PDB file of C-alpha atoms in Angstrom:
ATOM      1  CA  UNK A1250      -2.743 -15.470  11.887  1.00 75.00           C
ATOM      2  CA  UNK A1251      -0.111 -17.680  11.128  1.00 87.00           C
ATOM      3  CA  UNK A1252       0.045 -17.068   6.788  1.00 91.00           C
ATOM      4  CA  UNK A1253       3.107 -18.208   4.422  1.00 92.00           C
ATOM      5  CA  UNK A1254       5.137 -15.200   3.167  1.00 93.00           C
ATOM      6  CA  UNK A1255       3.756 -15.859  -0.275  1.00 94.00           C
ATOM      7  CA  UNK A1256       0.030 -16.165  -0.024  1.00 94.00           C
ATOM      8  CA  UNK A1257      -1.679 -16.859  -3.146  1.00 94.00           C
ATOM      9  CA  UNK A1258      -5.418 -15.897  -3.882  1.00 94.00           C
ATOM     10  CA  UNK A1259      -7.355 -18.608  -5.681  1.00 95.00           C
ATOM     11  CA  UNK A1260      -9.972 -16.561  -7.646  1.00 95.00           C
ATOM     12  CA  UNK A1261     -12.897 -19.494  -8.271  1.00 95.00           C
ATOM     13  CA  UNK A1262     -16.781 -19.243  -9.102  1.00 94.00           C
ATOM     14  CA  UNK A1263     -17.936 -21.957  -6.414  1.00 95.00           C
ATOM     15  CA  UNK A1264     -15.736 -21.462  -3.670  1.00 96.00           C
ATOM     16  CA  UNK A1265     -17.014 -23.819  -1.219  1.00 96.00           C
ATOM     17  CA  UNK A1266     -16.841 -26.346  -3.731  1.00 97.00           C
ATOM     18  CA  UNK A1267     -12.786 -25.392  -4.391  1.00 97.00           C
ATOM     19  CA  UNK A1268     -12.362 -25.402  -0.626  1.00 98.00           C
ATOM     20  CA  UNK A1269     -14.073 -29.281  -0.278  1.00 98.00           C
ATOM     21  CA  UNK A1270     -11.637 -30.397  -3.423  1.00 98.00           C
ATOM     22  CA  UNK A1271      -8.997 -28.488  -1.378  1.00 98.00           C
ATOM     23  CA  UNK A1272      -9.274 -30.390   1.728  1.00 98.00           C
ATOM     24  CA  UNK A1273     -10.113 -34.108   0.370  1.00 98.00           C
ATOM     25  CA  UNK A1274      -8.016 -33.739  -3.161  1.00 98.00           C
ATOM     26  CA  UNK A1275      -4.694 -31.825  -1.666  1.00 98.00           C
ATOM     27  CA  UNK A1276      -5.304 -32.381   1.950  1.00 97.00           C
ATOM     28  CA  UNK A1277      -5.469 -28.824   2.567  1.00 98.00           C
ATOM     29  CA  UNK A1278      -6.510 -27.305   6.028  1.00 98.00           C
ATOM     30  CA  UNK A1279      -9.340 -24.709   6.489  1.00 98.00           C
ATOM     31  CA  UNK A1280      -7.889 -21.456   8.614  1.00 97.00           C
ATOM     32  CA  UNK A1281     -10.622 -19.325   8.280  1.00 97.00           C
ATOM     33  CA  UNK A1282     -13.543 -18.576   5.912  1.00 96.00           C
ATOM     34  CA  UNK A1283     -15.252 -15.155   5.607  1.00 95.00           C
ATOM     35  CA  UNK A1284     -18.755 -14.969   4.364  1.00 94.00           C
ATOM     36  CA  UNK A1285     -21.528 -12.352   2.859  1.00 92.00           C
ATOM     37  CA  UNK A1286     -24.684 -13.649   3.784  1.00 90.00           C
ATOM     38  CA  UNK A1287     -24.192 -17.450   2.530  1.00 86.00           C
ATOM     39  CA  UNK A1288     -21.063 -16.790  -0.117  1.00 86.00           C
ATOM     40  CA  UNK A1289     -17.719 -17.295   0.818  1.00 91.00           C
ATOM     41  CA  UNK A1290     -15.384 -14.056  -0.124  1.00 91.00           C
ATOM     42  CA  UNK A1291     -12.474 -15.008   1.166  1.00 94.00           C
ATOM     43  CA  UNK A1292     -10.652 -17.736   3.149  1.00 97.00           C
ATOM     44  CA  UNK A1293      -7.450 -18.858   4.064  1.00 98.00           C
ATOM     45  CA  UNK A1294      -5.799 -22.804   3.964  1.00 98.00           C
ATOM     46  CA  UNK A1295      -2.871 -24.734   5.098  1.00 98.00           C
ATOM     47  CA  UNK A1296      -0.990 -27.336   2.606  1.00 97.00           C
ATOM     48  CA  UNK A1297       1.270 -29.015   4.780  1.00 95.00           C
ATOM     49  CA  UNK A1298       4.418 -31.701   3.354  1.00 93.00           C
ATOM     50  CA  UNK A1299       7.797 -32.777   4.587  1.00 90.00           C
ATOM     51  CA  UNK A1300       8.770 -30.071   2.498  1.00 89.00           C
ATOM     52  CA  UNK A1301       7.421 -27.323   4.738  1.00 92.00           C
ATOM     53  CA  UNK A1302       3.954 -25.696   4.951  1.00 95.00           C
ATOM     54  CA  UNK A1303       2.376 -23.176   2.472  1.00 96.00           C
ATOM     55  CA  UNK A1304      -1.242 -21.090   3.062  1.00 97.00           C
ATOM     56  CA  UNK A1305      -3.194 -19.599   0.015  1.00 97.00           C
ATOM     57  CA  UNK A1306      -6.580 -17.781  -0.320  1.00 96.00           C
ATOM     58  CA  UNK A1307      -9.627 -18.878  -2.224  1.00 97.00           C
ATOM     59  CA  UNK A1308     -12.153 -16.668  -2.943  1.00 94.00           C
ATOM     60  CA  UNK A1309     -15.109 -15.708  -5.087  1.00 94.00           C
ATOM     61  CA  UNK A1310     -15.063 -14.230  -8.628  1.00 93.00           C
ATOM     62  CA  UNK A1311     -15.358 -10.781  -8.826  1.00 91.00           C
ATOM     63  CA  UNK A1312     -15.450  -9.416 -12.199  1.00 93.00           C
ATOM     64  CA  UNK A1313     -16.227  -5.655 -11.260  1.00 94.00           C
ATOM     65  CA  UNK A1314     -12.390  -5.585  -9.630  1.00 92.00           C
ATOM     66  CA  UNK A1315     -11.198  -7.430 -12.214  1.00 92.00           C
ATOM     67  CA  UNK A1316     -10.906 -10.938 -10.737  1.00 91.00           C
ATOM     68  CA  UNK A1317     -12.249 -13.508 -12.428  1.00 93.00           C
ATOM     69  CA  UNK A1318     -11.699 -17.070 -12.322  1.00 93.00           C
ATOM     70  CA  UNK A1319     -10.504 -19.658 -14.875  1.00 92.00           C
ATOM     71  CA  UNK A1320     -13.259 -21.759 -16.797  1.00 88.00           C
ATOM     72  CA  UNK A1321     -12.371 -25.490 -15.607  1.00 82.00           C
ATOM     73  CA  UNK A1322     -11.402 -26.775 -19.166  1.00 84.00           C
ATOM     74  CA  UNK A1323      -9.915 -23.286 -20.397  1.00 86.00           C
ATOM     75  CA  UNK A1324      -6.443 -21.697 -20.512  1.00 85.00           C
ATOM     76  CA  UNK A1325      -4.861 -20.761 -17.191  1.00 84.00           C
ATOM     77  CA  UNK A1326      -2.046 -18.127 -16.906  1.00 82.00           C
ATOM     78  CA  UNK A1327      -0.611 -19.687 -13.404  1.00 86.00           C
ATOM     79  CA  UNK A1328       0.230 -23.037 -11.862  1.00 94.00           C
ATOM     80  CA  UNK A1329       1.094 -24.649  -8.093  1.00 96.00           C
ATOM     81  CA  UNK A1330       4.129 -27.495  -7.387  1.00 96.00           C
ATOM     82  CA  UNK A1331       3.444 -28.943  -4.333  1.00 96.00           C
ATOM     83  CA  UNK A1332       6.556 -31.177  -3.413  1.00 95.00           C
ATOM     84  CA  UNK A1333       5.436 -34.364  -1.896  1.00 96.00           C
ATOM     85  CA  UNK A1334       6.734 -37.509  -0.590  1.00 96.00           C
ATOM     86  CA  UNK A1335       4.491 -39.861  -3.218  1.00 97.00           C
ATOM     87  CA  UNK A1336       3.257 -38.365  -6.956  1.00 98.00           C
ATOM     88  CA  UNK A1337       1.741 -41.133  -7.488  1.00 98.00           C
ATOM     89  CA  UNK A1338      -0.593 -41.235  -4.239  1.00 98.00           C
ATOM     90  CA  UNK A1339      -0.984 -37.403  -4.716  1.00 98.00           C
ATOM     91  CA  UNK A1340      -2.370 -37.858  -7.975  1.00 98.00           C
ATOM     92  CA  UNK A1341      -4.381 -40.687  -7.312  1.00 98.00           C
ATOM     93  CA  UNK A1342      -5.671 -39.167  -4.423  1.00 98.00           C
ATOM     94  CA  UNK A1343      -6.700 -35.773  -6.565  1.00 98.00           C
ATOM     95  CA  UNK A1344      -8.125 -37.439  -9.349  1.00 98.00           C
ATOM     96  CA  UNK A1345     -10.058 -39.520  -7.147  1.00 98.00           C
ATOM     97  CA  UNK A1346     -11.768 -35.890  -5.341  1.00 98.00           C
ATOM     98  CA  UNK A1347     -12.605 -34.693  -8.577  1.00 98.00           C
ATOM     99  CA  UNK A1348      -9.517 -32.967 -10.581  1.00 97.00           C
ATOM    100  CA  UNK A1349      -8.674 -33.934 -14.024  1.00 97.00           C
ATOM    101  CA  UNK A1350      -5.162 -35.791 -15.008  1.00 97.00           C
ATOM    102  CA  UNK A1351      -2.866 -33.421 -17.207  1.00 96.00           C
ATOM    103  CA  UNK A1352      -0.121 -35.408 -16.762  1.00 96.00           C
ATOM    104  CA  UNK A1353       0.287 -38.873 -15.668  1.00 98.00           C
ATOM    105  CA  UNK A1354       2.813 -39.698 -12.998  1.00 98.00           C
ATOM    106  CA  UNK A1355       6.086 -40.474 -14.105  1.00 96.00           C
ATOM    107  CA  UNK A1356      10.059 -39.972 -14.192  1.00 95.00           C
ATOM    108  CA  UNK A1357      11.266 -36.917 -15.650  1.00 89.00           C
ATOM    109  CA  UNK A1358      14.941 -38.145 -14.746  1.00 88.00           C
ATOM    110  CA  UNK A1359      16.230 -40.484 -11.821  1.00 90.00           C
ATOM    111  CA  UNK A1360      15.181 -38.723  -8.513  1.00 93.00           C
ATOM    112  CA  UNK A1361      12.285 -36.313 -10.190  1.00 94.00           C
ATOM    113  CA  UNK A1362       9.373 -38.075 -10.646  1.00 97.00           C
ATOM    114  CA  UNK A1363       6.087 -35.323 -11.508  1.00 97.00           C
ATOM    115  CA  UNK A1364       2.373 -35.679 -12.131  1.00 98.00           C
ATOM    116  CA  UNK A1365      -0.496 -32.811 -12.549  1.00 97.00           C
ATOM    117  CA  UNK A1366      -3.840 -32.390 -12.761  1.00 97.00           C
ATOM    118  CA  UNK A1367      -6.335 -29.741 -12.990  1.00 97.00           C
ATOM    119  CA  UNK A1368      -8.721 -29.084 -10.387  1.00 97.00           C
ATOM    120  CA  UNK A1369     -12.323 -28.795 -11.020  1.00 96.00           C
ATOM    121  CA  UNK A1370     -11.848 -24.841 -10.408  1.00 95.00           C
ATOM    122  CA  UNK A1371      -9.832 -24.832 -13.429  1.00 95.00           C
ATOM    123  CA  UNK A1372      -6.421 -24.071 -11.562  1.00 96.00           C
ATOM    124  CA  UNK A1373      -2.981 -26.692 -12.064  1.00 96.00           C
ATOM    125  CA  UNK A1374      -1.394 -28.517  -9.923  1.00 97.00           C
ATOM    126  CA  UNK A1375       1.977 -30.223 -10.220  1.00 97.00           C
ATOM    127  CA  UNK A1376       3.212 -33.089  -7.889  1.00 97.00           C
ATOM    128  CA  UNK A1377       6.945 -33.047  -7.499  1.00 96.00           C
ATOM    129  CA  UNK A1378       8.852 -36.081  -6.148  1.00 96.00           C
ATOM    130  CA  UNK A1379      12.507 -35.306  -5.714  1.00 95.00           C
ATOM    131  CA  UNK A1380      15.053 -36.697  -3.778  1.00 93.00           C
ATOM    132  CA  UNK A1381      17.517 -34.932  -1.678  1.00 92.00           C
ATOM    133  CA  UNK A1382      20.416 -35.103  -3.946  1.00 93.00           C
ATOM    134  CA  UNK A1383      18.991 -33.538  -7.124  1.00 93.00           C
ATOM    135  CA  UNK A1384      20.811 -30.662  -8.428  1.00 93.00           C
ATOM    136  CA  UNK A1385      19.758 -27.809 -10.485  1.00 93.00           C
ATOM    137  CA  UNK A1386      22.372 -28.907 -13.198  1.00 94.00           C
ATOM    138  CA  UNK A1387      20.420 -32.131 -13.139  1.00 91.00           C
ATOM    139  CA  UNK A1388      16.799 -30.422 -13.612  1.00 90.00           C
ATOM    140  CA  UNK A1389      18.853 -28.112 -16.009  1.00 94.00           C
ATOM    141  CA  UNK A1390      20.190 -31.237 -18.169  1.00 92.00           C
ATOM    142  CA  UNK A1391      16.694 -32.748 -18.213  1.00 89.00           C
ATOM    143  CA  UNK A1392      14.756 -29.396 -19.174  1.00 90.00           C
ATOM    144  CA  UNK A1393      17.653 -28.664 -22.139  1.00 93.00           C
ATOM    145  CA  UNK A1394      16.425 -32.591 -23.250  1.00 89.00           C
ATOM    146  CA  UNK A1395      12.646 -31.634 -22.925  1.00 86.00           C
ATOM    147  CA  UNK A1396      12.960 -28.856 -24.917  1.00 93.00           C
ATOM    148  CA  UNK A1397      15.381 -30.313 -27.679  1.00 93.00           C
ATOM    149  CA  UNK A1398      12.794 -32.757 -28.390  1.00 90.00           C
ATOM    150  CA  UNK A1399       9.572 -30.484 -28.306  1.00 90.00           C
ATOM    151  CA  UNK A1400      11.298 -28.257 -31.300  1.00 90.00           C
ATOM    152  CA  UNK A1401      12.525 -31.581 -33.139  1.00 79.00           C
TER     153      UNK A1401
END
């Protein structure tokens, strides 16, 4: 099986309703699914960009081993960046499959545009523009701004 290095797990309470936002809101691809009886435990899925090609699990809640998943509209102690070629089509395109806009899509600084939304699942996703010569001074400078003005 061909899995990223990093392979998050997706804990959600309908997981074949995360996988269907998945695949028409992030334009993920379906590896595999395992199932008890008709409930998906566990599968596997492919996000694929310019930027290179990341898998992640999704699987069912369960409480009993301590894995629970996020209420759609609560606090979540994790997000996902997905770097993209558009935010603005990968927002629209998320929104439109059923995830909720946190964050419009706009310019952080020249080169870094960013958007997010949360999924119905309850989990965040960021969409990262960024062009090839942003440097980490640059997203350094702009988060030293950010923060100046959220203590002002």
């Amino acid at each position: 099986m061909d899995l990223s290095p990093l392979h998050p797990n997706l804990t959600v309470a309908d997981p074949r309703a995360a996988i269907d936002f998945y695949v028409a809101g992030l334009g993920a691809e379906v590896i595999d699914t395992i199932t008890a009886g008709d409930a998906i435990i566990h599968s596997d899925l492919r996000i694929s960009t310019r930027a290179g090609s990341s898998t992640f699990t999704v699987a069912a809640a369960f409480p009993a081993e301590g894995a629970v998943a996020p209420e759609p509209d609560g606090a979540t102690t994790g997000s996902f960046t997905l770097y993209v070629d558009d935010a603005d089509a990968s927002h629209a395109r998320a929104v439109a499959a059923g995830a909720t806009s946190t964050q419009e899509p706009g310019d952080w600084f020249p080169g870094f545009r960013q958007a997010a939304v949360r999924c119905p699942a309850g989990h965040r996703w960021f969409f990262a523009q960024v062009a090839d010569d942003v440097t980490a001074a640059d997203v350094q400078r702009a988060s030293d701004a950010w923060m100046a003005q959220q203590q002002a």
